Amino acid sequence: MNKFDKEQILHTSGVNVLKCMRCGKCSATCPSYDEMEYHPHQFVYMVEKGDIEKLMASKSIYKCLSCYACVERCPRGVEPAKVVEAVRLQVIRRQGANHLTPDDIPALLDEDLPQQAIVTAMRKYSK
Amino acid sequence: MQRIGVFVCWCGSNIAATVDVSAVSEALSHEPGVVFSTNYQYMCSEAGQNLIKDAVREHKLTGVVICSCSPRMHEMTFRKAVASTGLNPYMVEIANIREQCSWIHKDKAAATEKAIILGRAAIAKVHLNAPLTAGQSPVTKRALVIGGGIAGIQTALDIADAGFEVDIVEKQPTIGGKMTQIDKTFPTLDCAACILTPKMVDCAQNEKINIFAYSEVEEVKGFVGNFHVKINKKARYVDTTKCTGCGECTEKCPMKKIPNEFNLGLDNRRAIYIPFAQAVPKVATIDPDHCNMLKNGKCGLCAKVCSAGAIDYKQKDETIEREYGAIVVATGYNPIKLDQYDEFAYSQSPDVVSSLEFERLTNAAGPTGGTLLRPSDGKHPHTLVFVQCVGSRCSQEGKGKSYCSKICCMYTAKHAMLTREKYPDTEVYVFYIDVRSPGKNYDEFYRRAVEDYGVHYVKGMVGKVTPRSDGKLMVQASDLLAGEQMHIEADMVVLAAAIEPDKSARPLATMLTASMDTNDFFTEAHAKLRPVESPTAGIFLSGACQGPKDIPDTVAQAGAAASKVIGLLCKDQLTCNPCVAHADQLMCNGCSSCEKVCPYGAITYEDKEFRMPDRTTAIRRVASVNEAVCQGCGACTVACPSGAMDLKGFSNSQIMAEVDAICKM
Amino acid sequence: MIFSYYPGCTLKNKAQDLDRYARLSAEKLGVALEELEEWQCCGGAFSMGRDEIASKLASVRALNAAKEQGRDLVTLCSACHNVLKQANDAMANDADFSLRANNYMQLAAPYRGETQVIHYLELLRDRVGFEALKKAVVKPLTGRKIAAYYGCLLLRPSKVMGMDNPENPRIMEDFLRAIGAQPVTWAMRNECCGGYAVMEDRGLAAQKSERVMDNARDMGAEAIVTACPLCLYNLKKNTLKEGRLPVLYFTELLAEALGVKD
């Protein structure tokens, strides 16, 4: 277990993972559940255990839609989306780890695509 | 000069692990007036008490300081021990070095220093203590039970059984409470009505019991043994001495569309109504908000059809004043409102119901006659999803309740089991976080739901319910053990809503000066050792007003509360607290400040003649304390601008001596 | 009534209708929206990382500009509103972030979340008033059954956004009633359309949008209204053509009802 990674994730997210009571409501409400290898409740639990590498290596970190449904509906105020975001930041802050680069953009454009989609994706997928 | 003995308790390791008890007794032995100082493992034990008694005799002690736990725990124990030697029990002072020292500190040196300071303060106080003698006050041999649910009913029956009079005040038109709405009861599945309604009838027929239904407590004055209570008996617009409960009026009333609260709005009642067939008292009540006659003087149909001539549109609220020796709070609970949890679509579909609504939908006396039918279309549901912990164990601010509501796991198992038993063609899912079933035959009951009735228990939570136009409810949930998200097409969703104390509890607690916790549950005098008594003397707790409780626990607690009341009412006299206020009438300037702040009405003013200089006299208005009524709260001593008010045993000079001892390093 | 106004990048490009109809309607209602002079893109999403500083500064600059003008700041795009509101909350309540952000920016006076950020819908509800709006309507949308689509960003996280009950909102429904339309009750109104994931995984976005579209249609809506350009795009572009309802900006219906739609 990488102690530094865990501390950094707790710091970045500001989440107290110990508040989780394992009810699974975050994963019950998550619209991206089927796209994810690790689900919101697992992010919280695995960070608590210090099992960070698996999360960082998983494509699940790019599947969170940041829709705040888990944040809103968690009975304990754990805010799982912030944990997912912190793990993703931990990955993309590394050298050359951007998930999306400006060079990728032209191929993804269509005539109606709002600027909002591009800037949001850039913010989420790259540093 | 007092001859003071100091006794430092280890409380096993509770104190001794954090406080150097030898150092404390050693240091305090050098304080002025201290002639004996020691420490012992358990001062409250028989050996410890003997140690104190022997020292009092041997060293001719006139004052005793015990450094131990909170005085709430053992002050009485030590006072009794000291009194047995002939020394006045009010010459004992407790320095709390457990709750206020060892339990809250980690550093032993600092805790030891603090324990010594606390001991010094107690010694300084004992120097100024004077012997006090407790007076006596009479006991009114009648009890008041506030709330007529199963808790109040059981308490009243048990008190009456011991031969004492008891009044039940119930704000609804009938007694019976929540239990009247419940179909069957876990874990034995007897019908709630079958076991409750005979008790309701017993209350009505018992000559010792007086029921004030449709009434509320308005004002409480006095103190243990001598409460003076005003009860507002709301106008029913029906003469209860004439009404026979025939129900003719309730069939003729033209106002038909009023949501029936007994069935939680699942059907309608009339403006004149009897809540249900077994109501006690079985008399009609007119709902003034919906009665045309009362609102605009047009109608009068019920008066025309009433052959008993019981209808009285001119009836007014009535105030009843009664004296009581003891008061039992049995105000019960309610399910929370579900408007903060609309991810379960409670407001969007009538087929998403609360568990209490589900009780009505399965109850033979309910709106569907006991056949489970969907509220939206009256069809038989095939797939039912039960969601546990809706609003319970929720620490989100302003949303739910942080506590476990305790009863939901078991009633949900009951609902699921009964549904499967009655309708074997159904699929029943229960989503749970933990199944909590610690009670006699409880876990076996829940396992029967799974093993004998095939209820699908899923470890996980429902995240979203989406009603469809065809009436199906699309349930999205997590199955944590399978590691998948489930999508169920359900016909009904049942929400186990958290329970909370009745809204009347908070203002009542203020009237009673009884303490409550942050969730508005009444606080018990001791969580373990005095669970049915409020810290306010003479106030007792029965049922869910003290915390979430099922029926077996409620009935047990109701009996316990009754036995405490009986113990009190058996006495002819109560020993008063001698630590009461006293007015120095020479210093009193008659300003009335103390009278205004006294919560017990113990202070009155009188005109008295005083000798003045040069052989003259003057009549002055001065305060006088009724020692039998004063509870020693001390509010008057703070309010008094001239320093005339003082509290025996806690005089201003004693408190200041303590403060000086603490500040003097 | 004069307000500072933050349009955001999309409203200057692909979502010009959202902006245009809002301005025309505001004028009709006697509300002056003064666009901030030098606003920058909010970034589309608020970074939930508490140690992300630089990516939030554009929002703080806009918030501070409104403060210097002494006006409340009106937003329109759901994403901008969400980002500005969350950045404002962090400036007011996260002392560490606030200190670092102020250190970067070296403003004349430190910014501590003083600006009130209000969404155009809140402007209609709380400042104009739905009753007054109702009176100003010249062409009520009588009989039109409309599904109000909140998506995720307008309401959540509710403790910061504070617009309405996040699970049972009514601001958009009340708005629709005020302009004479009939709001539809539907559960998916506050579920995600798939959002920016369309860039990475069009299939995922399509699936989410389809569920939203399906529920609105099923519950009897003729059209969907939104305040978010990305929701509009996903619902229009990433749903099955068959059964696709028209998706409109709420401001378009507003302008229509007020008789200012050109």
Coordinates of N, CA, C and O in Angstrom, one line a residue, chain C residues 151-258:
Chain C
G151 N -31.4 18.2 -15.1 CA -30.0 17.6 -15.2 C -29.4 17.6 -13.9 O -30.1 17.6 -12.8
C152 N -28.1 17.5 -13.8 CA -27.4 17.4 -12.5 C -26.9 18.7 -12.0 O -26.9 18.9 -10.8
L153 N -26.5 19.6 -12.9 CA -25.7 20.8 -12.4 C -26.5 21.9 -11.7 O -26.0 22.6 -10.9
L154 N -27.8 22.0 -12.1 CA -28.6 23.1 -11.5 C -28.8 23.0 -10.0 O -28.9 23.9 -9.3
L155 N -29.0 21.7 -9.6 CA -29.5 21.4 -8.2 C -28.4 20.9 -7.3 O -28.5 21.1 -6.1
R156 N -27.4 20.3 -7.8 CA -26.5 19.6 -6.9 C -25.1 20.2 -7.0 O -24.7 20.6 -8.1
P157 N -24.3 20.1 -6.0 CA -24.7 19.7 -4.6 C -25.6 20.7 -4.0 O -25.2 21.9 -3.9
S158 N -26.7 20.3 -3.5 CA -27.8 21.2 -3.0 C -27.3 22.1 -1.9 O -27.8 23.2 -1.7
K159 N -26.4 21.6 -1.1 CA -26.0 22.4 0.0 C -25.2 23.7 -0.4 O -25.2 24.7 0.3
V160 N -24.6 23.6 -1.6 CA -24.0 24.8 -2.2 C -24.9 25.5 -3.1 O -25.1 26.7 -3.1
M161 N -25.6 24.8 -4.0 CA -26.4 25.4 -5.0 C -27.7 26.1 -4.4 O -28.0 27.2 -4.8
G162 N -28.3 25.4 -3.4 CA -29.4 26.0 -2.7 C -30.5 26.6 -3.5 O -31.2 27.5 -3.1
M163 N -30.7 26.0 -4.7 CA -31.8 26.6 -5.5 C -33.1 26.1 -5.2 O -34.1 26.8 -5.1
D164 N -33.2 24.8 -4.9 CA -34.5 24.1 -4.7 C -34.2 22.7 -4.0 O -33.1 22.3 -3.9
N165 N -35.3 22.1 -3.6 CA -35.2 20.7 -3.1 C -34.6 19.8 -4.3 O -35.2 19.8 -5.3
P166 N -33.4 19.2 -4.0 CA -32.7 18.6 -5.1 C -33.4 17.3 -5.7 O -33.2 16.9 -6.8
E167 N -34.3 16.7 -4.9 CA -35.0 15.5 -5.3 C -36.5 15.8 -5.8 O -37.1 15.0 -6.5
N168 N -37.0 17.0 -5.3 CA -38.4 17.3 -5.7 C -38.5 18.8 -6.0 O -39.2 19.5 -5.3
P169 N -37.7 19.2 -7.0 CA -37.7 20.7 -7.3 C -39.0 21.2 -7.9 O -39.7 20.4 -8.5
R170 N -39.2 22.5 -7.9 CA -40.4 23.0 -8.6 C -40.2 24.3 -9.3 O -41.1 24.9 -9.9
I171 N -38.9 24.8 -9.2 CA -38.7 26.2 -9.8 C -39.0 26.2 -11.3 O -39.7 27.1 -11.8
M172 N -38.6 25.2 -12.0 CA -38.8 25.2 -13.5 C -40.3 24.9 -13.8 O -40.9 25.4 -14.7
E173 N -40.9 24.0 -12.9 CA -42.3 23.7 -13.1 C -43.2 25.0 -12.8 O -44.1 25.3 -13.6
D174 N -42.8 25.7 -11.8 CA -43.5 27.0 -11.5 C -43.3 28.0 -12.6 O -44.2 28.7 -13.0
F175 N -42.1 28.0 -13.2 CA -41.8 28.9 -14.3 C -42.8 28.5 -15.5 O -43.4 29.4 -16.1
L176 N -42.9 27.2 -15.8 CA -43.7 26.7 -16.9 C -45.2 27.1 -16.6 O -45.9 27.6 -17.6
R177 N -45.6 27.0 -15.4 CA -47.0 27.4 -15.1 C -47.2 28.9 -15.3 O -48.2 29.3 -15.8
A178 N -46.2 29.6 -14.9 CA -46.3 31.1 -15.0 C -46.5 31.5 -16.5 O -47.1 32.5 -16.8
I179 N -45.8 30.8 -17.4 CA -46.0 31.2 -18.8 C -47.1 30.4 -19.5 O -47.2 30.3 -20.7
G180 N -47.9 29.7 -18.7 CA -49.2 29.1 -19.2 C -49.1 27.7 -19.6 O -50.1 27.1 -20.0
A181 N -47.9 27.1 -19.5 CA -47.7 25.7 -20.0 C -48.1 24.8 -18.8 O -48.3 25.2 -17.7
Q182 N -48.1 23.5 -19.2 CA -48.5 22.5 -18.2 C -47.3 21.6 -17.9 O -46.8 20.8 -18.8
P183 N -46.6 21.7 -16.8 CA -45.5 20.8 -16.5 C -45.8 19.4 -16.3 O -46.9 19.1 -15.8
V184 N -44.9 18.5 -16.7 CA -45.1 17.1 -16.6 C -44.3 16.6 -15.4 O -43.3 17.0 -15.1
T185 N -44.9 15.6 -14.7 CA -44.2 15.0 -13.6 C -43.4 13.8 -14.1 O -44.0 12.9 -14.7
W186 N -42.1 13.9 -13.9 CA -41.3 12.8 -14.4 C -40.0 12.7 -13.5 O -39.4 13.7 -13.1
A187 N -39.6 11.5 -13.2 CA -38.5 11.2 -12.3 C -37.1 11.5 -12.8 O -36.3 11.9 -12.0
M188 N -36.9 11.4 -14.1 CA -35.6 11.5 -14.7 C -35.1 12.9 -14.8 O -34.1 13.2 -15.3
R189 N -36.0 13.8 -14.4 CA -35.7 15.3 -14.6 C -34.4 15.7 -13.9 O -33.8 16.7 -14.3
N190 N -34.0 15.0 -12.9 CA -32.7 15.4 -12.2 C -31.6 14.3 -12.3 O -30.8 14.2 -11.5
E191 N -31.7 13.5 -13.4 CA -30.6 12.5 -13.7 C -29.8 13.0 -14.8 O -30.2 13.8 -15.7
C192 N -28.6 12.5 -14.9 CA -27.5 13.0 -15.8 C -27.8 12.6 -17.2 O -28.2 11.4 -17.5
C193 N -27.5 13.5 -18.2 CA -27.7 13.2 -19.6 C -26.5 12.4 -20.2 O -26.5 12.0 -21.3
G194 N -25.4 12.3 -19.4 CA -24.2 11.7 -19.9 C -23.1 12.8 -20.0 O -21.9 12.4 -20.0
G195 N -23.5 14.0 -20.1 CA -22.6 15.1 -20.0 C -21.4 15.1 -20.9 O -21.5 14.7 -22.0
Y196 N -20.2 15.5 -20.3 CA -19.0 15.6 -21.1 C -18.5 14.2 -21.6 O -17.6 14.2 -22.4
A197 N -19.0 13.1 -21.0 CA -18.5 11.8 -21.4 C -18.7 11.6 -22.9 O -18.1 10.7 -23.5
V198 N -19.6 12.4 -23.5 CA -19.8 12.3 -24.9 C -18.5 12.4 -25.7 O -18.3 11.8 -26.8
M199 N -17.5 13.1 -25.2 CA -16.2 13.3 -25.8 C -15.4 12.0 -25.8 O -14.7 11.7 -26.7
E200 N -15.6 11.2 -24.7 CA -14.8 10.0 -24.5 C -15.6 8.8 -25.0 O -15.0 7.8 -25.4
D201 N -16.9 8.8 -24.7 CA -17.7 7.6 -24.9 C -19.1 8.0 -25.3 O -19.9 8.1 -24.5
R202 N -19.2 8.1 -26.6 CA -20.5 8.6 -27.1 C -21.6 7.6 -26.7 O -22.8 8.0 -26.5
G203 N -21.3 6.3 -26.6 CA -22.3 5.3 -26.3 C -22.9 5.5 -24.9 O -24.1 5.4 -24.7
L204 N -22.0 5.8 -24.0 CA -22.4 6.0 -22.6 C -23.4 7.2 -22.5 O -24.4 7.1 -21.9
A205 N -23.0 8.3 -23.2 CA -23.8 9.5 -23.2 C -25.2 9.2 -23.8 O -26.2 9.6 -23.4
A206 N -25.1 8.4 -24.9 CA -26.4 8.1 -25.6 C -27.3 7.3 -24.8 O -28.5 7.6 -24.7
Q207 N -26.7 6.4 -24.0 CA -27.6 5.5 -23.2 C -28.2 6.4 -22.1 O -29.4 6.2 -21.8
K208 N -27.5 7.3 -21.5 CA -28.0 8.1 -20.4 C -29.1 9.1 -21.0 O -30.2 9.3 -20.4
S209 N -28.8 9.7 -22.1 CA -29.7 10.6 -22.7 C -31.0 9.9 -23.1 O -32.1 10.5 -23.0
E210 N -30.9 8.7 -23.6 CA -32.0 8.0 -24.1 C -33.0 7.7 -22.9 O -34.2 7.8 -23.1
R211 N -32.4 7.4 -21.8 CA -33.2 7.1 -20.6 C -34.0 8.3 -20.2 O -35.2 8.3 -19.8
V212 N -33.4 9.5 -20.3 CA -34.0 10.8 -20.0 C -35.2 11.0 -21.0 O -36.3 11.3 -20.6
M213 N -34.8 10.9 -22.2 CA -35.8 11.2 -23.3 C -37.0 10.2 -23.2 O -38.2 10.7 -23.3
D214 N -36.7 9.0 -23.0 CA -37.7 8.0 -22.9 C -38.7 8.3 -21.8 O -39.9 8.2 -21.9
N215 N -38.2 8.7 -20.6 CA -39.1 8.9 -19.5 C -39.9 10.2 -19.7 O -41.1 10.2 -19.4
A216 N -39.4 11.2 -20.3 CA -40.1 12.4 -20.6 C -41.3 12.1 -21.6 O -42.4 12.5 -21.4
R217 N -40.9 11.3 -22.6 CA -42.0 11.0 -23.6 C -43.0 10.1 -23.0 O -44.2 10.3 -23.1
D218 N -42.6 9.1 -22.2 CA -43.5 8.2 -21.6 C -44.5 8.9 -20.7 O -45.7 8.5 -20.6
M219 N -44.0 9.9 -20.0 CA -44.9 10.6 -19.0 C -45.8 11.7 -19.7 O -46.4 12.5 -19.0
G220 N -45.7 11.8 -21.0 CA -46.7 12.6 -21.8 C -46.2 14.0 -22.2 O -47.0 14.8 -22.5
A221 N -44.9 14.2 -22.1 CA -44.4 15.5 -22.5 C -44.4 15.7 -24.0 O -44.2 14.7 -24.8
E222 N -44.6 16.9 -24.5 CA -44.4 17.2 -25.9 C -43.1 17.8 -26.2 O -42.6 17.7 -27.4
A223 N -42.4 18.3 -25.2 CA -41.1 18.9 -25.4 C -40.4 19.0 -24.1 O -41.0 18.8 -23.0
I224 N -39.1 19.1 -24.2 CA -38.3 19.2 -23.0 C -37.6 20.6 -23.0 O -37.1 21.0 -24.0
V225 N -37.6 21.2 -21.8 CA -36.8 22.4 -21.7 C -35.6 22.2 -20.8 O -35.7 21.5 -19.8
T226 N -34.5 23.0 -21.0 CA -33.3 22.8 -20.2 C -32.6 24.2 -20.2 O -33.0 25.1 -20.9
A227 N -31.7 24.3 -19.2 CA -30.9 25.5 -19.2 C -29.4 25.2 -19.5 O -28.6 26.1 -19.4
C228 N -29.2 24.0 -20.0 CA -27.8 23.6 -20.2 C -27.5 23.2 -21.7 O -28.2 22.3 -22.2
P229 N -26.6 23.9 -22.3 CA -26.3 23.6 -23.7 C -25.8 22.1 -23.9 O -26.1 21.5 -25.0
L230 N -25.1 21.5 -23.0 CA -24.6 20.2 -23.2 C -25.8 19.2 -23.0 O -25.9 18.2 -23.8
C231 N -26.7 19.4 -22.1 CA -27.9 18.6 -22.0 C -28.7 18.7 -23.3 O -29.1 17.6 -23.9
L232 N -28.8 19.9 -23.8 CA -29.6 20.1 -25.1 C -28.9 19.3 -26.2 O -29.6 18.5 -27.0
Y233 N -27.6 19.4 -26.3 CA -26.8 18.7 -27.3 C -27.0 17.1 -27.2 O -27.4 16.5 -28.1
N234 N -26.8 16.6 -26.0 CA -26.9 15.2 -25.8 C -28.3 14.7 -26.1 O -28.5 13.6 -26.7
L235 N -29.3 15.4 -25.6 CA -30.7 14.9 -25.8 C -31.1 15.0 -27.3 O -31.9 14.2 -27.8
K236 N -30.6 16.0 -28.0 CA -30.9 16.2 -29.4 C -30.1 15.3 -30.3 O -30.6 14.8 -31.3
K237 N -28.9 15.1 -30.0 CA -27.9 14.5 -30.9 C -27.7 13.0 -30.6 O -27.4 12.2 -31.4
N238 N -27.9 12.7 -29.3 CA -27.5 11.3 -28.9 C -28.7 10.4 -28.5 O -28.6 9.5 -27.7
T239 N -29.9 10.8 -29.0 CA -31.0 9.9 -28.7 C -31.6 9.4 -30.1 O -31.3 9.9 -31.1
L240 N -32.4 8.3 -29.9 CA -32.9 7.7 -31.2 C -33.9 8.7 -31.8 O -34.6 9.4 -31.1
K241 N -33.8 8.8 -33.1 CA -34.6 9.8 -33.9 C -36.1 9.5 -33.6 O -36.9 10.4 -33.5
E242 N -36.4 8.2 -33.6 CA -37.8 7.9 -33.4 C -38.2 8.2 -32.0 O -37.6 7.7 -31.1
G243 N -39.3 9.0 -31.9 CA -39.8 9.4 -30.6 C -39.0 10.5 -29.9 O -39.2 10.7 -28.7
R244 N -38.1 11.1 -30.6 CA -37.3 12.2 -30.0 C -38.2 13.4 -29.9 O -38.8 13.8 -30.9
L245 N -38.2 13.9 -28.7 CA -39.0 15.1 -28.5 C -38.2 16.4 -28.8 O -37.0 16.3 -28.7
P246 N -38.9 17.5 -29.2 CA -38.1 18.7 -29.3 C -37.5 19.1 -28.0 O -38.1 18.9 -26.9
V247 N -36.2 19.6 -28.1 CA -35.5 20.0 -26.8 C -35.2 21.5 -27.0 O -34.6 21.9 -28.0
L248 N -35.7 22.3 -26.0 CA -35.6 23.7 -26.2 C -34.9 24.3 -24.9 O -35.0 23.8 -23.9
Y249 N -34.3 25.5 -25.1 CA -33.9 26.3 -24.0 C -35.1 26.9 -23.3 O -36.0 27.4 -24.0
F250 N -35.1 27.0 -22.0 CA -36.3 27.5 -21.3 C -36.5 29.0 -21.7 O -37.6 29.5 -21.7
T251 N -35.4 29.6 -22.1 CA -35.6 31.1 -22.4 C -36.3 31.3 -23.8 O -36.9 32.3 -24.0
E252 N -36.3 30.2 -24.6 CA -37.0 30.4 -25.9 C -38.5 30.4 -25.6 O -39.2 31.2 -26.2
L253 N -38.9 29.5 -24.7 CA -40.4 29.5 -24.4 C -40.8 30.8 -23.6 O -41.8 31.3 -23.8
L254 N -39.8 31.3 -22.8 CA -40.1 32.5 -22.1 C -40.3 33.7 -23.1 O -41.3 34.4 -23.0
A255 N -39.4 33.8 -24.1 CA -39.5 34.8 -25.1 C -40.8 34.7 -25.9 O -41.4 35.7 -26.2
E256 N -41.1 33.4 -26.2 CA -42.3 33.2 -26.9 C -43.5 33.7 -26.2 O -44.4 34.4 -26.7
A257 N -43.6 33.4 -24.9 CA -44.7 33.8 -24.1 C -44.8 35.3 -23.9 O -45.9 35.8 -23.8
L258 N -43.6 35.9 -23.8 CA -43.6 37.3 -23.6 C -43.8 38.1 -24.9 O -43.9 39.3 -24.9

